[in-house]
Each structure stands twice: as structure tokens, then as C-alpha cells.
Amino acid sequence: EVQLVQSGAEVKKPGESLKISCKGSGYSFTSYWIGWVRQMPGKGLEWMGIIYPGDSDTRYSPSFQGQVTISADKSISTAYLQWSSLKASDTAMYYCARLRIAARSGHYFDYWGQGTLVTVSS
Amino acid sequence: DIQMTQSPSSVSASVGDRVTITCRASQGISSWLAWYQQKPGKAPKLLIYAASSLQSGVPSRFSGSGSGTDFTLTISSLQPEDFATYYCQQANSFPHITFGQGTRLEIK
């Protein structure tokens, strides 16, 4: 069974750093891209970026380039999303998801983690 | 960047109703479109990919159609568990991923 298990909720102060995780199991972790999606309170889904754990190739949405860092450790089947200096506007639910790519059907997120709630408040 | 616009933003319907949600792309995306369902407090779930292919395990009352710029998600006979928010996502140009703003399906 494919599973993506994310780290727990975080409460941080503005200016602090944070790294959240997403552990994959039940499939070949190095063979699929993993993406991160932000959902601000009461809002829609925003794609942040993706990483290919096999070679750490990383692509960012222009909206998030330079704002976050996506990484992966294939030895422990875990992807990460990190911030060096959080802002109140980073308060959101963050989801990781496995990206399925098929030549005749495009690229879609077929399995999702349960989400990590990040709250940034002074 | 390709923009995705869903309509309506919200819709009220009753159990047993047929409901259609539309999604329009700002430029042609062939059939590279997916639909997701999100229930409150839960992660999104893939329903439809490639505009009309049903993801494994998704009930057959869900169907998708369209190509180019105009797409629809239809629920043929609403069930109580279908009340949720639905998002479309374009999958035309890797790695770019754009979601629609969502359509909230509420109980009338």
C-alpha cells in the first residue's frame, strides 16, 4: 500500500526556521517525483515545487522559488520542505503528494500525505 | 502561465441530483486535466485524470469530459459523501501544475 506520512503540526515564531518531512512507503521512492502543495486557511491548493528523489532534481513554482527549499534523503525515503525564516503568511496546511507521470495522461498527484499544519505567530 | 477558472464557485444540491462543475483553461491543454475531491480536514483525493479517466476505486457516478480549454466534472446522482470541494488541475506542461480555485458543493 502506497503511503505518505508527514511530520506533525508545528507552531513557530516569525523569523524561525523549520523543516517538515514526508516519508514514503509501499513503492519505489526513487522512481516518482514528490510534490509539495500549500493550502492557506480557507483557501485553495497551490503547487510549490517537486523533487525527484532518485537524483534530487528539483523544480519550483515561480511563486515559491527562493522562499522555500525542497530536498530529499532517498536512503530513508523522505522528502523535506524547509524555511530559513518564517513569516506569519506561511501559516498554512502543507501537503506532500506523489506525482504520477504518464506519456498519454500527463502528470497528476495520485497519493497524498495527511498534511502538516504550520502556524507562525508571535 | 496557464490559468484555470472553475465555475460555479459554490453550488447547492440535494442527494440524488445530477451536478456538473466546469473548468476553463486560459489556453489549450489537450486532455491534460485532473479533478480532485477534498473533504474538510482531509487531503485532496484524485478522482479523474486525462480529463475522463476514472482513478481506481472512484465510484462510476463520477465522470469527466472535455478537451482543449473547456472541461466538466459530472456527478450523476449525488450521495451524502460527495459533499466536498472539487478542484481541477492542468497537467499540460511539466513540471508546471496549476489548480483551479475550487468549487464547493453544499447540501441544499
mmCIF file of C-alpha atoms in Angstrom:
data_model
loop_
_atom_site.group_PDB
_atom_site.id
_atom_site.type_symbol
_atom_site.label_atom_id
_atom_site.label_comp_id
_atom_site.label_asym_id
_atom_site.label_seq_id
_atom_site.Cartn_x
_atom_site.Cartn_y
_atom_site.Cartn_z
ATOM 1 C CA GLU A 1 0.000 0.000 0.000
ATOM 2 C CA VAL A 2 1.371 3.382 -1.015
ATOM 3 C CA GLN A 3 1.607 5.716 1.953
ATOM 4 C CA LEU A 4 2.987 9.207 2.515
ATOM 5 C CA VAL A 5 3.272 10.074 6.198
ATOM 6 C CA GLN A 6 4.031 13.648 7.134
ATOM 7 C CA SER A 7 5.517 15.077 10.309
ATOM 8 C CA GLY A 8 3.314 16.643 12.939
ATOM 9 C CA ALA A 9 1.903 20.116 13.384
ATOM 10 C CA GLU A 10 4.302 22.951 14.150
ATOM 11 C CA VAL A 11 3.910 26.265 15.966
ATOM 12 C CA LYS A 12 6.705 28.721 15.287
ATOM 13 C CA LYS A 13 7.543 32.378 15.722
ATOM 14 C CA PRO A 14 8.293 34.740 12.838
ATOM 15 C CA GLY A 15 11.951 34.551 11.834
ATOM 16 C CA GLU A 16 12.409 30.970 12.999
ATOM 17 C CA SER A 17 13.473 28.136 10.700
ATOM 18 C CA LEU A 18 11.533 24.962 10.053
ATOM 19 C CA LYS A 19 11.884 21.687 8.189
ATOM 20 C CA ILE A 20 8.901 19.364 7.738
ATOM 21 C CA SER A 21 9.044 15.863 6.355
ATOM 22 C CA CYS A 22 7.174 13.362 4.223
ATOM 23 C CA LYS A 23 8.076 9.666 4.389
ATOM 24 C CA GLY A 24 7.057 7.403 1.536
ATOM 25 C CA SER A 25 6.450 3.672 1.708
ATOM 26 C CA GLY A 26 4.874 0.907 -0.332
ATOM 27 C CA TYR A 27 6.501 1.910 -3.614
ATOM 28 C CA SER A 28 9.889 2.713 -5.146
ATOM 29 C CA PHE A 29 10.541 6.123 -3.564
ATOM 30 C CA THR A 30 13.324 6.969 -6.011
ATOM 31 C CA SER A 31 11.141 6.400 -9.083
ATOM 32 C CA TYR A 32 8.462 9.058 -8.556
ATOM 33 C CA TRP A 33 8.531 12.809 -8.155
ATOM 34 C CA ILE A 34 7.221 14.110 -4.835
ATOM 35 C CA GLY A 35 5.489 17.471 -4.739
ATOM 36 C CA TRP A 36 4.517 19.974 -2.060
ATOM 37 C CA VAL A 37 1.207 21.820 -2.066
ATOM 38 C CA ARG A 38 0.197 24.729 0.159
ATOM 39 C CA GLN A 39 -3.323 25.416 1.381
ATOM 40 C CA MET A 40 -3.766 28.614 3.331
ATOM 41 C CA PRO A 41 -6.669 28.766 5.791
ATOM 42 C CA GLY A 42 -9.962 28.645 3.903
ATOM 43 C CA LYS A 43 -8.215 28.854 0.529
ATOM 44 C CA GLY A 44 -7.393 26.659 -2.454
ATOM 45 C CA LEU A 45 -4.459 24.490 -3.455
ATOM 46 C CA GLU A 46 -1.138 25.983 -4.601
ATOM 47 C CA TRP A 47 1.676 23.957 -6.125
ATOM 48 C CA MET A 48 5.039 24.824 -4.537
ATOM 49 C CA GLY A 49 7.525 22.502 -6.198
ATOM 50 C CA ILE A 50 8.597 18.940 -6.862
ATOM 51 C CA ILE A 51 11.652 16.784 -6.332
ATOM 52 C CA TYR A 52 12.833 13.554 -7.920
ATOM 53 C CA PRO A 53 14.434 11.612 -5.057
ATOM 54 C CA GLY A 54 16.401 9.428 -7.446
ATOM 55 C CA ASP A 55 18.738 12.276 -8.360
ATOM 56 C CA SER A 56 17.384 15.207 -6.287
ATOM 57 C CA ASP A 57 16.329 17.120 -9.417
ATOM 58 C CA THR A 58 14.133 19.891 -8.017
ATOM 59 C CA ARG A 59 11.715 22.251 -9.742
ATOM 60 C CA TYR A 60 9.950 25.174 -8.081
ATOM 61 C CA SER A 61 6.841 27.130 -8.841
ATOM 62 C CA PRO A 62 7.912 30.703 -9.666
ATOM 63 C CA SER A 63 5.719 31.837 -6.761
ATOM 64 C CA PHE A 64 7.804 29.851 -4.266
ATOM 65 C CA GLN A 65 11.287 29.979 -5.811
ATOM 66 C CA GLY A 66 13.666 31.386 -3.227
ATOM 67 C CA GLN A 67 11.056 31.230 -0.458
ATOM 68 C CA VAL A 68 11.423 27.550 0.464
ATOM 69 C CA THR A 69 13.834 24.690 -0.091
ATOM 70 C CA ILE A 70 12.770 21.209 -1.125
ATOM 71 C CA SER A 71 15.101 18.291 -0.524
ATOM 72 C CA ALA A 72 15.060 14.517 -0.153
ATOM 73 C CA ASP A 73 17.023 11.745 1.511
ATOM 74 C CA LYS A 74 16.489 8.647 -0.579
ATOM 75 C CA SER A 75 18.235 6.429 1.982
ATOM 76 C CA ILE A 76 15.273 6.929 4.318
ATOM 77 C CA SER A 77 12.592 7.548 1.645
ATOM 78 C CA THR A 78 11.854 11.024 2.982
ATOM 79 C CA ALA A 79 11.246 14.366 1.323
ATOM 80 C CA TYR A 80 11.513 17.702 3.088
ATOM 81 C CA LEU A 81 10.202 21.236 2.864
ATOM 82 C CA GLN A 82 12.084 23.898 4.737
ATOM 83 C CA TRP A 83 12.056 27.581 5.546
ATOM 84 C CA SER A 84 15.007 29.622 6.784
ATOM 85 C CA SER A 85 12.942 32.493 8.162
ATOM 86 C CA LEU A 86 9.227 32.004 8.635
ATOM 87 C CA LYS A 87 6.625 34.714 8.212
ATOM 88 C CA ALA A 88 3.098 34.903 9.540
ATOM 89 C CA SER A 89 1.911 34.491 5.954
ATOM 90 C CA ASP A 90 3.471 30.998 5.879
ATOM 91 C CA THR A 91 0.674 29.825 8.177
ATOM 92 C CA ALA A 92 -0.998 27.057 6.200
ATOM 93 C CA MET A 93 -1.541 23.352 5.751
ATOM 94 C CA TYR A 94 1.213 21.770 3.675
ATOM 95 C CA TYR A 95 0.666 18.543 1.782
ATOM 96 C CA CYS A 96 3.158 16.276 0.099
ATOM 97 C CA ALA A 97 1.928 14.148 -2.784
ATOM 98 C CA ARG A 98 3.312 11.612 -5.229
ATOM 99 C CA LEU A 99 3.366 12.794 -8.822
ATOM 100 C CA ARG A 100 2.365 10.224 -11.408
ATOM 101 C CA ILE A 101 3.618 10.948 -14.901
ATOM 102 C CA ALA A 102 2.353 9.129 -17.960
ATOM 103 C CA ALA A 103 3.066 9.983 -21.564
ATOM 104 C CA ARG A 104 -0.580 9.739 -22.567
ATOM 105 C CA SER A 105 -2.204 11.225 -19.495
ATOM 106 C CA GLY A 106 0.011 13.988 -18.152
ATOM 107 C CA HIS A 107 1.147 14.423 -14.552
ATOM 108 C CA TYR A 108 -1.076 14.184 -11.501
ATOM 109 C CA PHE A 109 -0.854 13.749 -7.760
ATOM 110 C CA ASP A 110 -2.186 10.245 -7.116
ATOM 111 C CA TYR A 111 -1.294 9.770 -3.433
ATOM 112 C CA TRP A 112 -1.256 12.449 -0.761
ATOM 113 C CA GLY A 113 0.111 12.779 2.742
ATOM 114 C CA GLN A 114 -2.199 13.698 5.585
ATOM 115 C CA GLY A 115 -0.899 17.267 5.733
ATOM 116 C CA THR A 116 1.246 19.241 8.184
ATOM 117 C CA LEU A 117 -0.255 22.345 9.765
ATOM 118 C CA VAL A 118 2.273 25.115 10.206
ATOM 119 C CA THR A 119 1.270 28.047 12.405
ATOM 120 C CA VAL A 120 3.522 31.095 12.554
ATOM 121 C CA SER A 121 2.600 33.575 15.248
ATOM 122 C CA SER A 122 4.367 35.875 17.644
ATOM 123 C CA ASP B 1 1.313 30.621 -17.110
ATOM 124 C CA ILE B 2 -1.887 28.690 -17.686
ATOM 125 C CA GLN B 3 -4.757 29.873 -15.514
ATOM 126 C CA MET B 4 -7.620 27.585 -14.520
ATOM 127 C CA THR B 5 -11.072 29.005 -13.774
ATOM 128 C CA GLN B 6 -13.800 26.911 -12.207
ATOM 129 C CA SER B 7 -17.492 27.648 -12.156
ATOM 130 C CA PRO B 8 -19.520 27.936 -10.139
ATOM 131 C CA SER B 9 -17.521 28.776 -7.021
ATOM 132 C CA SER B 10 -20.194 27.075 -4.977
ATOM 133 C CA VAL B 11 -23.308 25.068 -5.686
ATOM 134 C CA SER B 12 -26.125 23.710 -3.539
ATOM 135 C CA ALA B 13 -27.735 20.414 -4.452
ATOM 136 C CA SER B 14 -29.724 17.562 -2.963
ATOM 137 C CA VAL B 15 -28.967 13.862 -2.638
ATOM 138 C CA GLY B 16 -29.828 12.194 -5.925
ATOM 139 C CA ASP B 17 -29.273 15.311 -8.037
ATOM 140 C CA ARG B 18 -27.043 15.441 -11.089
ATOM 141 C CA VAL B 19 -24.341 18.078 -10.733
ATOM 142 C CA THR B 20 -21.904 19.491 -13.254
ATOM 143 C CA ILE B 21 -18.833 21.591 -12.462
ATOM 144 C CA THR B 22 -16.857 23.298 -15.189
ATOM 145 C CA CYS B 23 -13.209 24.226 -15.533
ATOM 146 C CA ARG B 24 -11.784 26.503 -18.207
ATOM 147 C CA ALA B 25 -8.098 26.792 -19.108
ATOM 148 C CA SER B 26 -6.614 30.079 -20.300
ATOM 149 C CA GLN B 27 -5.040 28.221 -23.215
ATOM 150 C CA GLY B 28 -5.453 24.805 -24.774
ATOM 151 C CA ILE B 29 -4.246 21.884 -22.658
ATOM 152 C CA SER B 30 -5.400 18.986 -24.831
ATOM 153 C CA SER B 31 -6.805 16.413 -22.377
ATOM 154 C CA TRP B 32 -4.235 17.038 -19.668
ATOM 155 C CA LEU B 33 -6.637 17.719 -16.822
ATOM 156 C CA ALA B 34 -7.363 16.146 -13.450
ATOM 157 C CA TRP B 35 -10.110 16.520 -10.876
ATOM 158 C CA TYR B 36 -9.684 16.187 -7.111
ATOM 159 C CA GLN B 37 -12.145 15.976 -4.225
ATOM 160 C CA GLN B 38 -11.312 17.456 -0.833
ATOM 161 C CA LYS B 39 -13.399 16.964 2.276
ATOM 162 C CA PRO B 40 -12.984 19.263 5.294
ATOM 163 C CA GLY B 41 -9.838 18.494 7.251
ATOM 164 C CA LYS B 42 -8.679 15.902 4.737
ATOM 165 C CA ALA B 43 -6.127 15.717 1.952
ATOM 166 C CA PRO B 44 -7.322 16.000 -1.650
ATOM 167 C CA LYS B 45 -8.155 12.774 -3.478
ATOM 168 C CA LEU B 46 -7.605 12.159 -7.191
ATOM 169 C CA LEU B 47 -10.885 11.384 -8.967
ATOM 170 C CA ILE B 48 -10.265 11.830 -12.686
ATOM 171 C CA TYR B 49 -7.125 12.153 -14.805
ATOM 172 C CA ALA B 50 -6.556 12.732 -18.502
ATOM 173 C CA ALA B 51 -9.899 14.581 -18.481
ATOM 174 C CA SER B 52 -12.052 11.443 -18.468
ATOM 175 C CA SER B 53 -10.161 8.502 -16.939
ATOM 176 C CA LEU B 54 -11.523 7.346 -13.607
ATOM 177 C CA GLN B 55 -8.929 6.782 -10.898
ATOM 178 C CA SER B 56 -9.013 3.277 -9.445
ATOM 179 C CA GLY B 57 -11.558 2.908 -6.661
ATOM 180 C CA VAL B 58 -13.582 6.013 -7.568
ATOM 181 C CA PRO B 59 -17.329 5.375 -7.968
ATOM 182 C CA SER B 60 -18.659 5.344 -11.520
ATOM 183 C CA ARG B 61 -21.138 8.142 -10.741
ATOM 184 C CA PHE B 62 -18.182 10.476 -11.251
ATOM 185 C CA SER B 63 -17.276 11.271 -14.858
ATOM 186 C CA GLY B 64 -15.187 13.825 -16.676
ATOM 187 C CA SER B 65 -15.196 15.197 -20.182
ATOM 188 C CA GLY B 66 -13.706 17.888 -22.344
ATOM 189 C CA SER B 67 -10.560 18.820 -24.192
ATOM 190 C CA GLY B 68 -8.749 21.936 -25.248
ATOM 191 C CA THR B 69 -9.921 24.670 -22.892
ATOM 192 C CA ASP B 70 -13.284 23.500 -21.537
ATOM 193 C CA PHE B 71 -13.818 20.611 -19.147
ATOM 194 C CA THR B 72 -16.591 19.263 -16.955
ATOM 195 C CA LEU B 73 -16.890 17.042 -13.914
ATOM 196 C CA THR B 74 -20.292 15.393 -13.544
ATOM 197 C CA ILE B 75 -21.702 13.551 -10.573
ATOM 198 C CA SER B 76 -24.661 11.593 -11.886
ATOM 199 C CA SER B 77 -26.541 11.013 -8.625
ATOM 200 C CA LEU B 78 -25.240 12.837 -5.571
ATOM 201 C CA GLN B 79 -24.558 10.797 -2.483
ATOM 202 C CA PRO B 80 -24.166 12.233 1.028
ATOM 203 C CA GLU B 81 -20.420 11.561 0.973
ATOM 204 C CA ASP B 82 -19.983 13.648 -2.208
ATOM 205 C CA PHE B 83 -20.474 16.993 -0.483
ATOM 206 C CA ALA B 84 -16.984 18.441 -0.617
ATOM 207 C CA THR B 85 -14.815 20.908 -2.528
ATOM 208 C CA TYR B 86 -13.666 19.964 -6.017
ATOM 209 C CA TYR B 87 -10.538 21.218 -7.779
ATOM 210 C CA CYS B 88 -9.371 20.896 -11.345
ATOM 211 C CA GLN B 89 -5.656 20.786 -12.186
ATOM 212 C CA GLN B 90 -3.934 21.282 -15.507
ATOM 213 C CA ALA B 91 -1.164 18.867 -16.410
ATOM 214 C CA ASN B 92 -0.155 20.208 -19.772
ATOM 215 C CA SER B 93 3.423 21.337 -19.369
ATOM 216 C CA PHE B 94 5.692 19.501 -16.950
ATOM 217 C CA PRO B 95 6.536 20.469 -14.286
ATOM 218 C CA HIS B 96 4.051 23.301 -14.085
ATOM 219 C CA ILE B 97 0.939 22.493 -12.122
ATOM 220 C CA THR B 98 -1.983 24.842 -11.724
ATOM 221 C CA PHE B 99 -5.151 24.238 -9.743
ATOM 222 C CA GLY B 100 -8.490 25.881 -10.222
ATOM 223 C CA GLN B 101 -9.816 27.938 -7.321
ATOM 224 C CA GLY B 102 -12.223 25.190 -6.232
ATOM 225 C CA THR B 103 -15.956 24.567 -6.278
ATOM 226 C CA ARG B 104 -17.723 23.969 -3.002
ATOM 227 C CA LEU B 105 -20.604 21.504 -3.267
ATOM 228 C CA GLU B 106 -23.074 22.011 -0.438
ATOM 229 C CA ILE B 107 -26.217 20.275 0.708
ATOM 230 C CA LYS B 108 -29.424 22.103 -0.230
#
